[in-house]
Amino acid sequence: MEDCLFCKIIKGEVPSNKVYEDDYVYAFKDIEPAAPVHVLVVPKKHISCLNEMTEDDELLIGKIHTAITKIAKQLGVDEKGYRVINNCGKDAGQTVMHLHFHLLAGMEMGEKIV
Ligand code: 5GP
Ligand code: ZN
C-alpha cells in the first residue's frame, strides 16, 4: 500500500525505533507513548483492520501474538504484565489503517474498559 504510513515504516521509508522483526511481523516504539513501554506490533502484510482479515490470515494473527510474547520478554515486562490493545474502526479510535496491536507496560493500568 503506497500511502500507508506503517507500510512505509516497515520498508524503512519512514524512520522508526525498531524493537523486533521477523518474516511476518515488525514492531516499533509508538511515537506518542501512552505508557513507559508502548510498542506497536504490525503484520508486514497490509491488512487495514481486523474487519479485513480472512481465514488465510489466521496463522499471521498467531505469529503477531507469538511476537508480542517475545517482545514482552525482551523488554522485561512479561512477569509484571502488559496490556495488548487493538483499535478497529472509527468508534474504537483507529487512526492508522494498517492493522496494529499496542503493547503497553511499565506501569499499573488499573482502568479497564472490559
Ligand atoms: P491507533 O489510534 O490507530 O490505534 O494507533 C495509532 C498509533 O500510531 C498511535 O498510538 C500513534 O501515536 C502512532 N503513530 C502515528 N504516527 C506514527 C509514526 O509516524 N511513528 C510511530 N512510531 N508511531 C506513530
Ligand atoms: Zn500498510
Coordinates of N, CA and C and ligand atoms in Angstrom, one line a residue:
M1 N 0.9 -1.2 0.0 CA 0.0 0.0 0.0 C 0.9 1.2 0.0
E2 N 0.8 2.0 -1.1 CA 1.7 3.1 -1.3 C 1.6 4.2 -0.2
D3 N 0.4 4.5 0.1 CA 0.1 5.7 1.0 C 0.0 5.3 2.5
C4 N 0.4 4.1 2.8 CA 0.2 3.6 4.2 C 1.4 3.9 5.0
L5 N 1.2 4.7 6.1 CA 2.4 5.1 7.0 C 3.1 3.8 7.5
F6 N 2.4 2.8 8.0 CA 3.0 1.7 8.6 C 3.7 0.8 7.5
C7 N 3.2 0.8 6.3 CA 3.9 0.1 5.2 C 5.2 0.8 5.0
K8 N 5.2 2.1 5.0 CA 6.4 2.9 4.8 C 7.4 2.6 5.9
I9 N 6.9 2.5 7.1 CA 7.8 2.2 8.3 C 8.5 0.9 8.1
I10 N 7.6 -0.1 7.7 CA 8.1 -1.5 7.5 C 9.2 -1.5 6.4
K11 N 9.0 -0.7 5.4 CA 10.0 -0.7 4.3 C 11.2 0.2 4.6
G12 N 11.2 0.9 5.7 CA 12.3 1.8 6.1 C 12.2 3.1 5.4
E13 N 11.1 3.4 4.7 CA 11.0 4.7 4.1 C 10.7 5.8 5.0
V14 N 10.1 5.5 6.2 CA 9.9 6.4 7.3 C 10.6 5.8 8.5
P15 N 11.4 6.6 9.2 CA 12.2 6.0 10.3 C 11.3 5.6 11.5
S16 N 11.8 4.6 12.2 CA 11.2 4.1 13.4 C 12.2 3.5 14.3
N17 N 11.8 3.4 15.6 CA 12.6 2.7 16.6 C 12.2 1.3 16.7
K18 N 12.9 0.4 15.9 CA 12.5 -1.0 15.8 C 12.9 -1.7 17.1
V19 N 11.9 -2.5 17.6 CA 12.3 -3.4 18.7 C 12.3 -4.9 18.4
Y20 N 11.7 -5.2 17.2 CA 11.6 -6.6 16.9 C 11.2 -6.7 15.4
E21 N 11.7 -7.8 14.8 CA 11.3 -8.1 13.4 C 11.5 -9.5 13.1
D22 N 10.6 -10.1 12.4 CA 10.7 -11.5 11.8 C 10.1 -11.5 10.4
D23 N 9.9 -12.7 9.9 CA 9.4 -12.7 8.5 C 8.0 -12.2 8.3
Y24 N 7.2 -12.2 9.4 CA 5.8 -11.8 9.4 C 5.5 -10.5 10.0
V25 N 6.3 -10.1 11.0 CA 6.0 -9.1 11.9 C 7.1 -8.0 12.1
Y26 N 6.6 -6.8 12.2 CA 7.6 -5.7 12.5 C 7.0 -4.9 13.8
A27 N 7.9 -4.6 14.7 CA 7.4 -3.9 15.9 C 8.3 -2.7 16.2
F28 N 7.7 -1.6 16.6 CA 8.5 -0.4 16.8 C 7.8 0.4 17.9
K29 N 8.6 1.4 18.5 CA 8.1 2.2 19.6 C 7.1 3.2 19.0
D30 N 6.0 3.4 19.8 CA 5.0 4.4 19.4 C 5.6 5.8 19.6
I31 N 5.3 6.6 18.6 CA 5.8 8.0 18.6 C 5.3 8.9 19.8
E32 N 4.1 8.5 20.2 CA 3.5 9.2 21.4 C 3.1 8.2 22.5
P33 N 4.1 7.8 23.2 CA 3.9 6.7 24.2 C 2.9 7.0 25.2
A34 N 1.9 6.1 25.4 CA 0.9 6.2 26.5 C 1.3 5.5 27.7
A35 N 2.5 4.9 27.7 CA 3.0 4.1 28.9 C 4.5 4.1 28.7
P36 N 5.2 3.8 29.8 CA 6.7 3.7 29.7 C 7.1 2.7 28.6
V37 N 6.4 1.6 28.4 CA 6.6 0.7 27.3 C 5.4 0.8 26.4
H38 N 5.6 1.3 25.2 CA 4.5 1.4 24.2 C 5.0 1.0 22.8
V39 N 4.7 -0.2 22.5 CA 5.2 -0.8 21.2 C 4.0 -1.1 20.3
L40 N 4.2 -0.8 19.0 CA 3.2 -1.1 18.0 C 3.7 -2.4 17.3
V41 N 2.9 -3.4 17.3 CA 3.2 -4.7 16.6 C 2.3 -4.9 15.4
V42 N 2.9 -4.9 14.2 CA 2.2 -4.9 13.0 C 2.6 -6.0 12.1
P43 N 1.6 -6.6 11.3 CA 2.0 -7.6 10.3 C 2.7 -6.9 9.1
K44 N 3.6 -7.5 8.5 CA 4.3 -6.9 7.3 C 3.3 -6.9 6.2
K45 N 2.4 -7.8 6.1 CA 1.3 -7.7 5.1 C 0.3 -6.6 5.5
H46 N 0.0 -5.8 4.5 CA -1.0 -4.8 4.7 C -2.4 -5.4 4.9
I47 N -3.0 -5.2 6.1 CA -4.4 -5.5 6.4 C -4.9 -4.3 7.1
S48 N -5.9 -3.6 6.6 CA -6.3 -2.3 7.1 C -6.8 -2.4 8.6
C49 N -7.6 -3.4 8.9 CA -8.1 -3.5 10.3 C -8.6 -5.0 10.4
L50 N -9.0 -5.3 11.6 CA -9.4 -6.7 11.8 C -10.5 -7.1 10.9
N51 N -11.4 -6.2 10.5 CA -12.5 -6.5 9.6 C -12.0 -7.1 8.3
E52 N -10.8 -6.7 7.9 CA -10.3 -7.1 6.6 C -9.5 -8.5 6.7
M53 N -9.3 -9.0 7.9 CA -8.6 -10.3 7.9 C -9.5 -11.4 7.4
T54 N -8.9 -12.5 6.9 CA -9.6 -13.6 6.4 C -9.0 -14.9 7.1
E55 N -9.6 -16.0 6.8 CA -9.1 -17.2 7.4 C -7.7 -17.5 7.0
D56 N -7.3 -17.0 5.8 CA -5.9 -17.1 5.4 C -4.9 -16.4 6.3
D57 N -5.4 -15.4 7.1 CA -4.6 -14.6 7.9 C -4.5 -15.2 9.3
E58 N -5.1 -16.4 9.6 CA -5.1 -16.9 11.0 C -3.7 -17.2 11.5
L59 N -2.9 -17.8 10.6 CA -1.5 -18.0 11.0 C -0.8 -16.7 11.4
L60 N -1.0 -15.7 10.5 CA -0.4 -14.4 10.7 C -0.8 -13.8 12.1
I61 N -2.1 -13.9 12.4 CA -2.5 -13.3 13.7 C -1.9 -14.1 14.8
G62 N -1.7 -15.4 14.7 CA -0.9 -16.1 15.7 C 0.5 -15.7 15.8
K63 N 1.1 -15.5 14.6 CA 2.5 -15.0 14.6 C 2.7 -13.7 15.3
I64 N 1.7 -12.8 15.2 CA 1.7 -11.5 15.8 C 1.7 -11.7 17.3
H65 N 0.9 -12.6 17.8 CA 0.8 -12.8 19.3 C 2.0 -13.5 19.8
T66 N 2.6 -14.4 19.1 CA 3.9 -15.0 19.5 C 4.9 -13.9 19.6
A67 N 4.9 -13.0 18.6 CA 5.9 -11.9 18.6 C 5.7 -11.1 19.8
I68 N 4.4 -10.8 20.2 CA 4.1 -10.0 21.4 C 4.7 -10.6 22.6
T69 N 4.6 -11.9 22.8 CA 5.2 -12.6 24.0 C 6.7 -12.5 24.0
K70 N 7.3 -12.6 22.8 CA 8.8 -12.5 22.7 C 9.2 -11.0 23.0
I71 N 8.5 -10.1 22.5 CA 8.8 -8.7 22.8 C 8.7 -8.4 24.3
A72 N 7.6 -8.9 24.9 CA 7.4 -8.6 26.3 C 8.6 -9.2 27.1
K73 N 9.0 -10.4 26.8 CA 10.2 -11.0 27.4 C 11.4 -10.1 27.2
Q74 N 11.6 -9.8 25.9 CA 12.8 -9.0 25.5 C 12.9 -7.7 26.3
L75 N 11.8 -7.1 26.5 CA 11.7 -5.8 27.2 C 11.6 -5.9 28.7
G76 N 11.5 -7.2 29.2 CA 11.5 -7.5 30.6 C 10.2 -7.1 31.3
V77 N 9.1 -7.1 30.6 CA 7.8 -6.8 31.2 C 6.8 -8.0 31.3
D78 N 7.3 -9.2 30.9 CA 6.5 -10.4 30.9 C 6.0 -10.8 32.3
E79 N 6.9 -10.6 33.2 CA 6.5 -11.1 34.6 C 5.5 -10.1 35.2
K80 N 5.7 -8.8 35.1 CA 4.9 -7.9 35.8 C 3.6 -7.7 35.1
G81 N 3.6 -7.9 33.8 CA 2.4 -7.8 33.0 C 2.3 -6.7 32.0
Y82 N 1.4 -6.9 31.1 CA 1.3 -5.9 30.0 C -0.1 -6.0 29.4
R83 N -0.5 -4.9 28.7 CA -1.8 -4.9 28.1 C -1.6 -4.8 26.5
V84 N -2.5 -5.6 25.8 CA -2.5 -5.6 24.4 C -3.8 -5.0 23.9
I85 N -3.7 -4.0 23.0 CA -5.0 -3.4 22.6 C -5.0 -3.3 21.0
N86 N -6.1 -3.6 20.4 CA -6.3 -3.4 19.0 C -7.5 -2.4 18.9
N87 N -7.3 -1.4 18.2 CA -8.5 -0.5 17.8 C -8.9 -0.8 16.4
C88 N -10.2 -1.1 16.2 CA -10.7 -1.4 14.9 C -11.8 -0.4 14.6
G89 N -11.5 0.5 13.6 CA -12.6 1.4 13.2 C -12.7 2.7 13.9
K90 N -13.6 3.5 13.5 CA -13.8 4.9 14.0 C -14.1 4.9 15.5
D91 N -15.1 4.2 15.9 CA -15.6 4.3 17.2 C -14.5 3.8 18.2
A92 N -13.6 3.0 17.8 CA -12.5 2.5 18.7 C -11.4 3.5 18.6
G93 N -11.4 4.4 17.7 CA -10.4 5.4 17.6 C -9.2 5.0 16.8
Q94 N -9.4 4.1 15.9 CA -8.3 3.7 15.0 C -7.9 4.9 14.1
T95 N -6.6 5.3 14.1 CA -6.2 6.4 13.3 C -5.3 6.0 12.1
V96 N -4.6 4.9 12.3 CA -3.7 4.4 11.2 C -4.3 3.1 10.7
M97 N -4.7 3.1 9.4 CA -5.4 2.0 8.8 C -4.5 0.9 8.3
H98 N -3.7 0.4 9.2 CA -2.8 -0.8 9.0 C -2.9 -1.5 10.3
L99 N -3.4 -2.7 10.3 CA -3.6 -3.5 11.5 C -2.4 -3.4 12.4
H100 N -2.7 -3.1 13.7 CA -1.6 -3.0 14.7 C -2.2 -3.3 16.1
F101 N -1.3 -3.8 16.9 CA -1.6 -4.1 18.3 C -0.7 -3.3 19.1
H102 N -1.3 -2.6 20.1 CA -0.5 -1.8 21.0 C -0.1 -2.7 22.2
L103 N 1.2 -2.7 22.5 CA 1.7 -3.5 23.7 C 2.1 -2.4 24.7
L104 N 1.4 -2.3 25.8 CA 1.6 -1.3 26.8 C 2.0 -1.9 28.1
A105 N 3.0 -1.3 28.8 CA 3.5 -1.9 30.0 C 4.4 -0.9 30.7
G106 N 4.8 -1.3 31.9 CA 5.8 -0.4 32.7 C 5.1 0.4 33.7
M107 N 3.8 0.2 33.9 CA 3.0 1.0 34.9 C 1.8 0.2 35.2
E108 N 1.2 0.5 36.4 CA -0.1 -0.1 36.7 C -1.2 0.5 35.9
M109 N -1.9 -0.4 35.2 CA -3.0 0.1 34.4 C -4.3 -0.3 35.0
G110 N -4.8 0.4 35.9 CA -6.0 0.0 36.7 C -7.3 0.0 35.9
E111 N -7.4 1.0 35.1 CA -8.7 1.2 34.4 C -8.9 0.2 33.4
K112 N -10.0 -0.5 33.5 CA -10.4 -1.5 32.5 C -11.7 -1.1 31.8
I113 N -11.7 -1.2 30.5 CA -13.0 -1.0 29.8 C -13.8 -2.3 29.8
V114 N -13.1 -3.3 29.6 CA -13.7 -4.7 29.6 C -13.0 -5.5 30.6
Ligands
5GP1 P1 -4.5 3.8 16.7 O1 -5.0 5.0 17.3 O2 -4.7 3.7 15.2 O3 -4.9 2.5 17.4 O4 -2.9 3.9 16.9 C1 -2.0 4.5 16.0 C2 -0.8 4.8 16.8 O5 0.3 5.1 15.9 C3 -0.9 5.9 17.8 O6 -0.6 5.5 19.1 C4 0.2 6.9 17.3 O7 0.9 7.6 18.3 C5 1.1 6.0 16.5 N1 1.8 6.7 15.4 C6 1.2 7.6 14.5 N2 2.1 8.0 13.6 C7 3.3 7.4 14.0 C8 4.6 7.5 13.4 O8 4.9 8.1 12.4 N3 5.6 6.7 14.0 C9 5.3 6.0 15.1 N4 6.3 5.3 15.7 N5 4.1 5.9 15.7 C10 3.1 6.6 15.1
ZN2 ZN 0.0 -0.7 5.4

